[in-house]
Amino acid sequence: MSFANLKKQRGKSIEKISQKMEKFSGKKDYTDERIWNITLDDTKCGEAVIRFLPAPDGEDEEIVRIFSHFFQGKGGWYVENSLSTFGEADPVGELNSELWNSVQHDDTPERKQAKNQKRQTKYYTNIYVVDDPANPENNGKVFLYEFGPVIFERINSALHPKFKTTPRIDPFDLWEGANFNIRAYGVEKSIGGKKRIVPEYDESAWATPGPLASSDKEMEEIWKQCYSLQGLLDRKNFKTYEELKKKLNRVLGVSSVPAMPTAEDLPSQEIKRAEKAAPVQKEASAPWDDDEADGYALPENVDDDSESFFKNLVNDD
């Protein structure tokens, strides 16, 4: 570039330079525009109307479930998908089981650590936003929706009502489903060993059942906008057992995490004793697993490696 051109273009490159500076400063934006979230106002309350959509074209599942762990140790943050999503052994689950069963009382460092490292449950589905007062630009659009056990139970209750007089609703039916009126308010909960504001949904309710739109053509157009859910379960979004173990060791600040002995490590007379003593990795009903929180905010000081979890979790590329 000549000096004359440099003088001519002065002031025009400020935005370009600004973007470069932001890049070099390490700031990253991992927001996935496909995921919709309820917005809480200054009073920590929020309202919206959404409609759950059927399984995407070519897929059989309306919902997918992903287990993950989210906690901080001496060596940083552990924010990873859990291999227990696939019913496989996961190093954090194994460690939590060992910690929990090593003592008899809840008020112990071992059980407190297991609870701090508890497994989080997240579900994903496609939704159509009927009315989002805080973000009206979302109205009439299809998004992925991430939710926890509380919303899942609301869906399950609609499909399997407790009382015979309560009408049964298939929330995912385009013709006979119903809008879901979300009323959320923030409460403080302990997530990953930290106090965070998470939404409660106990005042949310189903509307009167009816078609999503006025014509089949319009409903088909909406349905075709659904995002792949099976893509969220792609193995590229999950580290291997060995990679997770290494990450766990680093976060906990230890050279190795104690592993239970295997048959190959023991004399034959010790095998039965080890099997009897070995803790069994439990499912979602395990006392250290999470069955309440339906959301949490990523802390500002989380490292880049942990932040990438949230990007990769819903990255189909």
Tab-separated table of C-alpha atoms in Angstrom:
chain	number	residue	atom	x	y	z
A	1	MET	CA	0.000	0.000	0.000
A	2	SER	CA	1.390	3.394	-0.980
A	3	PHE	CA	1.599	6.270	1.451
A	4	ALA	CA	-1.033	8.111	-0.605
A	5	ASN	CA	-3.472	5.194	-0.286
A	6	LEU	CA	-2.674	4.898	3.405
A	7	LYS	CA	-3.643	8.544	3.874
A	8	LYS	CA	-6.764	8.115	1.736
A	9	GLN	CA	-8.018	5.073	3.670
A	10	ARG	CA	-7.319	6.436	7.141
A	11	GLY	CA	-10.270	5.937	9.448
A	12	LYS	CA	-11.833	3.291	7.225
A	13	SER	CA	-9.973	0.375	8.758
A	14	ILE	CA	-10.816	1.091	12.392
A	15	GLU	CA	-13.424	-1.687	12.537
A	16	LYS	CA	-11.031	-4.165	10.945
A	17	ILE	CA	-8.310	-3.271	13.438
A	18	SER	CA	-10.812	-3.476	16.288
A	19	GLN	CA	-11.796	-7.008	15.275
A	20	LYS	CA	-8.146	-8.053	15.120
A	21	MET	CA	-7.484	-6.607	18.549
A	22	GLU	CA	-10.437	-8.500	19.974
A	23	LYS	CA	-9.141	-11.690	18.385
A	24	PHE	CA	-5.673	-11.184	19.813
A	25	SER	CA	-7.084	-10.354	23.249
A	26	GLY	CA	-8.392	-13.893	23.463
A	27	LYS	CA	-12.078	-13.029	23.535
A	28	LYS	CA	-14.248	-15.662	21.890
A	29	ASP	CA	-17.918	-15.952	21.144
A	30	TYR	CA	-19.193	-19.506	21.502
A	31	THR	CA	-22.843	-18.578	21.297
A	32	ASP	CA	-24.749	-21.038	19.130
A	33	GLU	CA	-27.505	-19.118	17.415
A	34	ARG	CA	-29.555	-22.302	17.038
A	35	ILE	CA	-30.185	-22.637	20.775
A	36	TRP	CA	-33.055	-20.701	22.322
A	37	ASN	CA	-33.095	-19.722	25.991
A	38	ILE	CA	-35.633	-17.969	28.148
A	39	THR	CA	-34.562	-14.412	28.976
A	40	LEU	CA	-34.914	-13.231	32.561
A	41	ASP	CA	-35.504	-9.531	33.192
A	42	ASP	CA	-34.149	-7.354	35.998
A	43	THR	CA	-36.540	-9.018	38.437
A	44	LYS	CA	-35.159	-12.426	37.397
A	45	CYS	CA	-38.462	-13.357	35.740
A	46	GLY	CA	-39.241	-14.284	32.159
A	47	GLU	CA	-42.153	-15.480	30.002
A	48	ALA	CA	-42.427	-17.034	26.567
A	49	VAL	CA	-44.625	-19.371	24.527
A	50	ILE	CA	-43.040	-22.244	22.627
A	51	ARG	CA	-44.193	-25.355	20.786
A	52	PHE	CA	-42.264	-28.638	20.853
A	53	LEU	CA	-41.688	-30.142	17.413
A	54	PRO	CA	-41.595	-33.761	16.174
A	55	ALA	CA	-38.400	-35.665	15.384
A	56	PRO	CA	-36.482	-34.124	12.464
A	57	ASP	CA	-36.845	-35.591	9.012
A	58	GLY	CA	-34.922	-38.876	8.822
A	59	GLU	CA	-34.630	-39.262	12.606
A	60	ASP	CA	-36.750	-41.187	15.118
A	61	GLU	CA	-36.181	-39.307	18.370
A	62	GLU	CA	-37.945	-36.113	19.458
A	63	ILE	CA	-35.493	-35.678	22.350
A	64	VAL	CA	-31.879	-36.630	22.964
A	65	ARG	CA	-30.247	-36.775	26.397
A	66	ILE	CA	-26.649	-35.873	27.174
A	67	PHE	CA	-24.890	-36.282	30.514
A	68	SER	CA	-22.025	-33.981	31.408
A	69	HIS	CA	-19.860	-32.843	34.306
A	70	PHE	CA	-19.215	-29.238	35.247
A	71	PHE	CA	-16.979	-28.398	38.215
A	72	GLN	CA	-13.792	-26.621	39.227
A	73	GLY	CA	-10.719	-28.224	40.770
A	74	LYS	CA	-7.232	-27.128	41.732
A	75	GLY	CA	-6.122	-27.307	38.123
A	76	GLY	CA	-9.021	-25.455	36.506
A	77	TRP	CA	-12.465	-26.290	35.170
A	78	TYR	CA	-13.727	-29.700	34.107
A	79	VAL	CA	-16.511	-29.140	31.567
A	80	GLU	CA	-16.984	-32.299	29.550
A	81	ASN	CA	-19.623	-34.578	28.098
A	82	SER	CA	-19.881	-37.861	29.988
A	83	LEU	CA	-19.482	-41.233	28.320
A	84	SER	CA	-22.338	-42.417	30.529
A	85	THR	CA	-24.489	-40.785	27.832
A	86	PHE	CA	-23.849	-44.012	25.899
A	87	GLY	CA	-24.046	-46.268	28.970
A	88	GLU	CA	-20.254	-46.509	29.080
A	89	ALA	CA	-17.830	-46.118	31.960
A	90	ASP	CA	-16.782	-42.531	32.649
A	91	PRO	CA	-13.800	-41.581	34.855
A	92	VAL	CA	-15.717	-38.957	36.842
A	93	GLY	CA	-18.594	-41.349	37.472
A	94	GLU	CA	-16.164	-44.024	38.619
A	95	LEU	CA	-14.361	-41.602	40.921
A	96	ASN	CA	-17.633	-40.299	42.375
A	97	SER	CA	-18.776	-43.844	43.073
A	98	GLU	CA	-15.483	-44.639	44.780
A	99	LEU	CA	-15.606	-41.445	46.855
A	100	TRP	CA	-19.226	-41.992	47.878
A	101	ASN	CA	-18.765	-45.582	48.937
A	102	SER	CA	-15.502	-44.968	50.787
A	103	VAL	CA	-17.332	-43.383	53.734
A	104	GLN	CA	-20.629	-43.870	55.562
A	105	HIS	CA	-21.754	-40.302	56.264
A	106	ASP	CA	-22.794	-37.450	53.990
A	107	ASP	CA	-20.956	-34.716	55.873
A	108	THR	CA	-17.509	-35.834	54.742
A	109	PRO	CA	-14.982	-34.372	52.270
A	110	GLU	CA	-15.334	-37.442	50.062
A	111	ARG	CA	-19.098	-37.183	49.636
A	112	LYS	CA	-18.961	-33.404	49.316
A	113	GLN	CA	-16.488	-33.802	46.467
A	114	ALA	CA	-18.706	-36.407	44.795
A	115	LYS	CA	-21.685	-34.046	45.007
A	116	ASN	CA	-19.595	-31.157	43.669
A	117	GLN	CA	-18.622	-33.327	40.683
A	118	LYS	CA	-22.132	-34.673	40.123
A	119	ARG	CA	-23.438	-35.474	36.705
A	120	GLN	CA	-25.640	-32.934	34.951
A	121	THR	CA	-28.550	-34.058	32.772
A	122	LYS	CA	-29.450	-32.058	29.681
A	123	TYR	CA	-32.091	-32.764	27.047
A	124	TYR	CA	-32.302	-31.286	23.554
A	125	THR	CA	-35.253	-30.929	21.210
A	126	ASN	CA	-36.537	-28.666	18.451
A	127	ILE	CA	-39.033	-25.940	19.262
A	128	TYR	CA	-41.040	-23.315	17.417
A	129	VAL	CA	-41.103	-19.959	19.193
A	130	VAL	CA	-44.653	-18.647	19.257
A	131	ASP	CA	-44.004	-15.589	21.413
A	132	ASP	CA	-40.779	-14.358	22.981
A	133	PRO	CA	-41.599	-10.922	24.433
A	134	ALA	CA	-38.005	-10.220	25.449
A	135	ASN	CA	-36.718	-11.108	21.959
A	136	PRO	CA	-39.548	-10.624	19.430
A	137	GLU	CA	-37.152	-11.289	16.554
A	138	ASN	CA	-37.279	-14.969	17.613
A	139	ASN	CA	-41.022	-15.234	17.004
A	140	GLY	CA	-41.947	-17.629	14.212
A	141	LYS	CA	-38.521	-19.303	14.166
A	142	VAL	CA	-37.293	-22.836	14.888
A	143	PHE	CA	-34.569	-23.378	17.477
A	144	LEU	CA	-32.866	-26.099	19.430
A	145	TYR	CA	-33.956	-26.024	23.069
A	146	GLU	CA	-31.722	-27.219	25.901
A	147	PHE	CA	-33.536	-28.136	29.097
A	148	GLY	CA	-33.160	-30.188	32.241
A	149	PRO	CA	-35.125	-32.720	34.295
A	150	VAL	CA	-37.800	-30.220	35.397
A	151	ILE	CA	-39.022	-29.429	31.875
A	152	PHE	CA	-38.575	-33.083	30.938
A	153	GLU	CA	-40.945	-34.040	33.727
A	154	ARG	CA	-43.491	-31.498	32.461
A	155	ILE	CA	-43.384	-33.181	29.059
A	156	ASN	CA	-43.638	-36.614	30.630
A	157	SER	CA	-46.604	-35.529	32.755
A	158	ALA	CA	-48.413	-34.315	29.649
A	159	LEU	CA	-47.888	-37.706	28.023
A	160	HIS	CA	-48.732	-39.628	31.207
A	161	PRO	CA	-51.090	-37.562	33.393
A	162	LYS	CA	-51.568	-38.709	36.992
A	163	PHE	CA	-55.330	-38.332	36.969
A	164	LYS	CA	-57.804	-39.930	34.596
A	165	THR	CA	-59.690	-36.664	34.270
A	166	THR	CA	-56.585	-34.851	32.994
A	167	PRO	CA	-56.474	-34.844	29.183
A	168	ARG	CA	-53.451	-36.553	27.694
A	169	ILE	CA	-51.319	-34.365	25.417
A	170	ASP	CA	-48.606	-35.285	22.939
A	171	PRO	CA	-46.508	-32.099	23.076
A	172	PHE	CA	-44.729	-33.039	19.839
A	173	ASP	CA	-47.843	-33.488	17.713
A	174	LEU	CA	-48.269	-30.757	15.109
A	175	TRP	CA	-52.040	-31.128	14.991
A	176	GLU	CA	-53.115	-32.131	18.492
A	177	GLY	CA	-50.207	-30.889	20.578
A	178	ALA	CA	-50.240	-27.739	22.696
A	179	ASN	CA	-48.220	-24.603	23.215
A	180	PHE	CA	-46.105	-24.497	26.357
A	181	ASN	CA	-46.387	-21.258	28.320
A	182	ILE	CA	-43.056	-20.848	30.058
A	183	ARG	CA	-42.976	-18.773	33.224
A	184	ALA	CA	-39.491	-18.785	34.696
A	185	TYR	CA	-37.909	-17.081	37.671
A	186	GLY	CA	-34.301	-17.224	38.804
A	187	VAL	CA	-33.182	-18.805	42.054
A	188	GLU	CA	-29.719	-19.317	43.460
A	189	LYS	CA	-28.392	-22.864	43.397
A	190	SER	CA	-25.053	-24.594	43.804
A	191	ILE	CA	-23.808	-25.758	40.404
A	192	GLY	CA	-20.301	-27.099	40.034
A	193	GLY	CA	-19.516	-25.994	43.568
A	194	LYS	CA	-20.502	-22.375	42.871
A	195	LYS	CA	-23.636	-20.369	43.602
A	196	ARG	CA	-25.442	-19.520	40.371
A	197	ILE	CA	-28.797	-18.160	39.270
A	198	VAL	CA	-30.798	-20.848	37.490
A	199	PRO	CA	-34.417	-20.716	36.262
A	200	GLU	CA	-37.335	-22.428	37.986
A	201	TYR	CA	-40.365	-23.424	35.900
A	202	ASP	CA	-43.035	-24.574	38.358
A	203	GLU	CA	-45.496	-21.899	37.180
A	204	SER	CA	-45.291	-22.968	33.525
A	205	ALA	CA	-48.367	-24.584	31.962
A	206	TRP	CA	-49.767	-26.177	28.811
A	207	ALA	CA	-52.231	-24.258	26.666
A	208	THR	CA	-55.327	-25.743	25.026
A	209	PRO	CA	-54.362	-28.376	22.411
A	210	GLY	CA	-54.673	-27.439	18.762
A	211	PRO	CA	-52.777	-27.303	15.454
A	212	LEU	CA	-49.494	-25.426	15.320
A	213	ALA	CA	-50.541	-23.510	12.194
A	214	SER	CA	-53.596	-22.998	10.012
A	215	SER	CA	-52.536	-25.381	7.241
A	216	ASP	CA	-50.569	-28.586	6.730
A	217	LYS	CA	-48.344	-26.795	4.239
A	218	GLU	CA	-47.326	-24.195	6.794
A	219	MET	CA	-46.683	-26.860	9.436
A	220	GLU	CA	-44.562	-28.860	7.007
A	221	GLU	CA	-42.460	-25.796	6.254
A	222	ILE	CA	-41.875	-25.275	9.977
A	223	TRP	CA	-41.049	-28.945	10.564
A	224	LYS	CA	-38.495	-28.990	7.735
A	225	GLN	CA	-36.525	-26.322	9.588
A	226	CYS	CA	-35.765	-28.698	12.475
A	227	TYR	CA	-32.124	-29.270	13.348
A	228	SER	CA	-30.561	-32.707	13.614
A	229	LEU	CA	-30.671	-34.090	17.148
A	230	GLN	CA	-28.595	-37.187	16.471
A	231	GLY	CA	-25.772	-34.883	15.406
A	232	LEU	CA	-25.500	-33.790	19.030
A	233	LEU	CA	-24.557	-37.372	19.927
A	234	ASP	CA	-21.711	-37.491	17.432
A	235	ARG	CA	-18.636	-39.035	19.030
A	236	LYS	CA	-16.597	-35.992	18.029
A	237	ASN	CA	-18.412	-34.172	20.839
A	238	PHE	CA	-17.119	-36.677	23.398
A	239	LYS	CA	-13.539	-37.274	24.482
A	240	THR	CA	-12.285	-40.827	24.882
A	241	TYR	CA	-12.030	-42.415	28.324
A	242	GLU	CA	-8.264	-41.884	28.322
A	243	GLU	CA	-8.600	-38.215	27.343
A	244	LEU	CA	-11.195	-37.617	30.043
A	245	LYS	CA	-9.046	-39.351	32.650
A	246	LYS	CA	-6.094	-37.152	31.739
A	247	LYS	CA	-8.253	-34.027	31.925
A	248	LEU	CA	-9.685	-35.110	35.274
A	249	ASN	CA	-6.204	-35.686	36.698
A	250	ARG	CA	-5.140	-32.207	35.603
A	251	VAL	CA	-8.228	-30.507	37.026
A	252	LEU	CA	-7.956	-32.310	40.345
A	253	GLY	CA	-4.249	-31.606	40.526
A	254	VAL	CA	-3.218	-35.203	41.036
A	255	SER	CA	-0.823	-37.447	39.150
A	256	SER	CA	-3.455	-40.148	38.804
A	257	VAL	CA	-6.982	-40.970	39.884
A	258	PRO	CA	-7.162	-44.227	41.876
A	259	ALA	CA	-8.627	-46.984	39.736
A	260	MET	CA	-10.360	-50.086	41.008
A	261	PRO	CA	-8.271	-53.254	40.487
A	262	THR	CA	-9.223	-55.560	37.636
A	263	ALA	CA	-9.116	-59.324	37.400
A	264	GLU	CA	-5.825	-59.082	35.518
A	265	ASP	CA	-4.267	-57.147	38.405
A	266	LEU	CA	-5.286	-59.577	41.144
A	267	PRO	CA	-4.473	-63.121	42.195
A	268	SER	CA	-7.463	-65.423	41.696
A	269	GLN	CA	-8.222	-65.603	45.435
A	270	GLU	CA	-8.564	-61.804	45.569
A	271	ILE	CA	-10.991	-61.411	42.657
A	272	LYS	CA	-14.196	-62.092	44.584
A	273	ARG	CA	-13.109	-59.779	47.383
A	274	ALA	CA	-12.401	-56.969	44.905
A	275	GLU	CA	-15.724	-57.501	43.112
A	276	LYS	CA	-17.562	-57.305	46.410
A	277	ALA	CA	-15.757	-54.105	47.405
A	278	ALA	CA	-15.858	-52.426	44.000
A	279	PRO	CA	-18.449	-49.624	43.864
A	280	VAL	CA	-20.936	-49.833	41.034
A	281	GLN	CA	-21.336	-46.755	38.854
A	282	LYS	CA	-24.958	-45.788	39.337
A	283	GLU	CA	-27.423	-44.259	36.907
A	284	ALA	CA	-29.300	-40.966	37.286
A	285	SER	CA	-30.677	-42.017	40.690
A	286	ALA	CA	-27.172	-41.965	42.200
A	287	PRO	CA	-27.095	-39.588	45.191
A	288	TRP	CA	-24.379	-37.440	43.620
A	289	ASP	CA	-26.240	-36.949	40.335
A	290	ASP	CA	-28.201	-33.822	39.554
A	291	ASP	CA	-31.975	-34.031	39.226
A	292	GLU	CA	-32.916	-30.402	39.765
A	293	ALA	CA	-30.930	-27.776	37.904
A	294	ASP	CA	-32.345	-26.795	34.503
A	295	GLY	CA	-29.645	-24.364	33.539
A	296	TYR	CA	-26.455	-22.651	34.570
A	297	ALA	CA	-24.272	-19.787	33.423
A	298	LEU	CA	-20.702	-20.292	32.247
A	299	PRO	CA	-18.370	-18.408	34.620
A	300	GLU	CA	-16.249	-15.677	33.080
A	301	ASN	CA	-12.910	-17.171	34.156
A	302	VAL	CA	-13.438	-20.574	32.576
A	303	ASP	CA	-10.527	-21.635	30.361
A	304	ASP	CA	-10.756	-21.872	26.568
A	305	ASP	CA	-10.662	-25.669	26.562
A	306	SER	CA	-13.709	-25.811	28.808
A	307	GLU	CA	-15.558	-23.128	26.870
A	308	SER	CA	-15.168	-25.138	23.677
A	309	PHE	CA	-17.398	-27.798	25.244
A	310	PHE	CA	-20.429	-25.565	24.847
A	311	LYS	CA	-19.558	-24.836	21.227
A	312	ASN	CA	-18.872	-28.450	20.311
A	313	LEU	CA	-21.928	-29.729	22.115
A	314	VAL	CA	-24.188	-28.437	19.395
A	315	ASN	CA	-21.735	-28.198	16.498
A	316	ASP	CA	-22.767	-30.439	13.621
A	317	ASP	CA	-20.052	-29.229	11.238
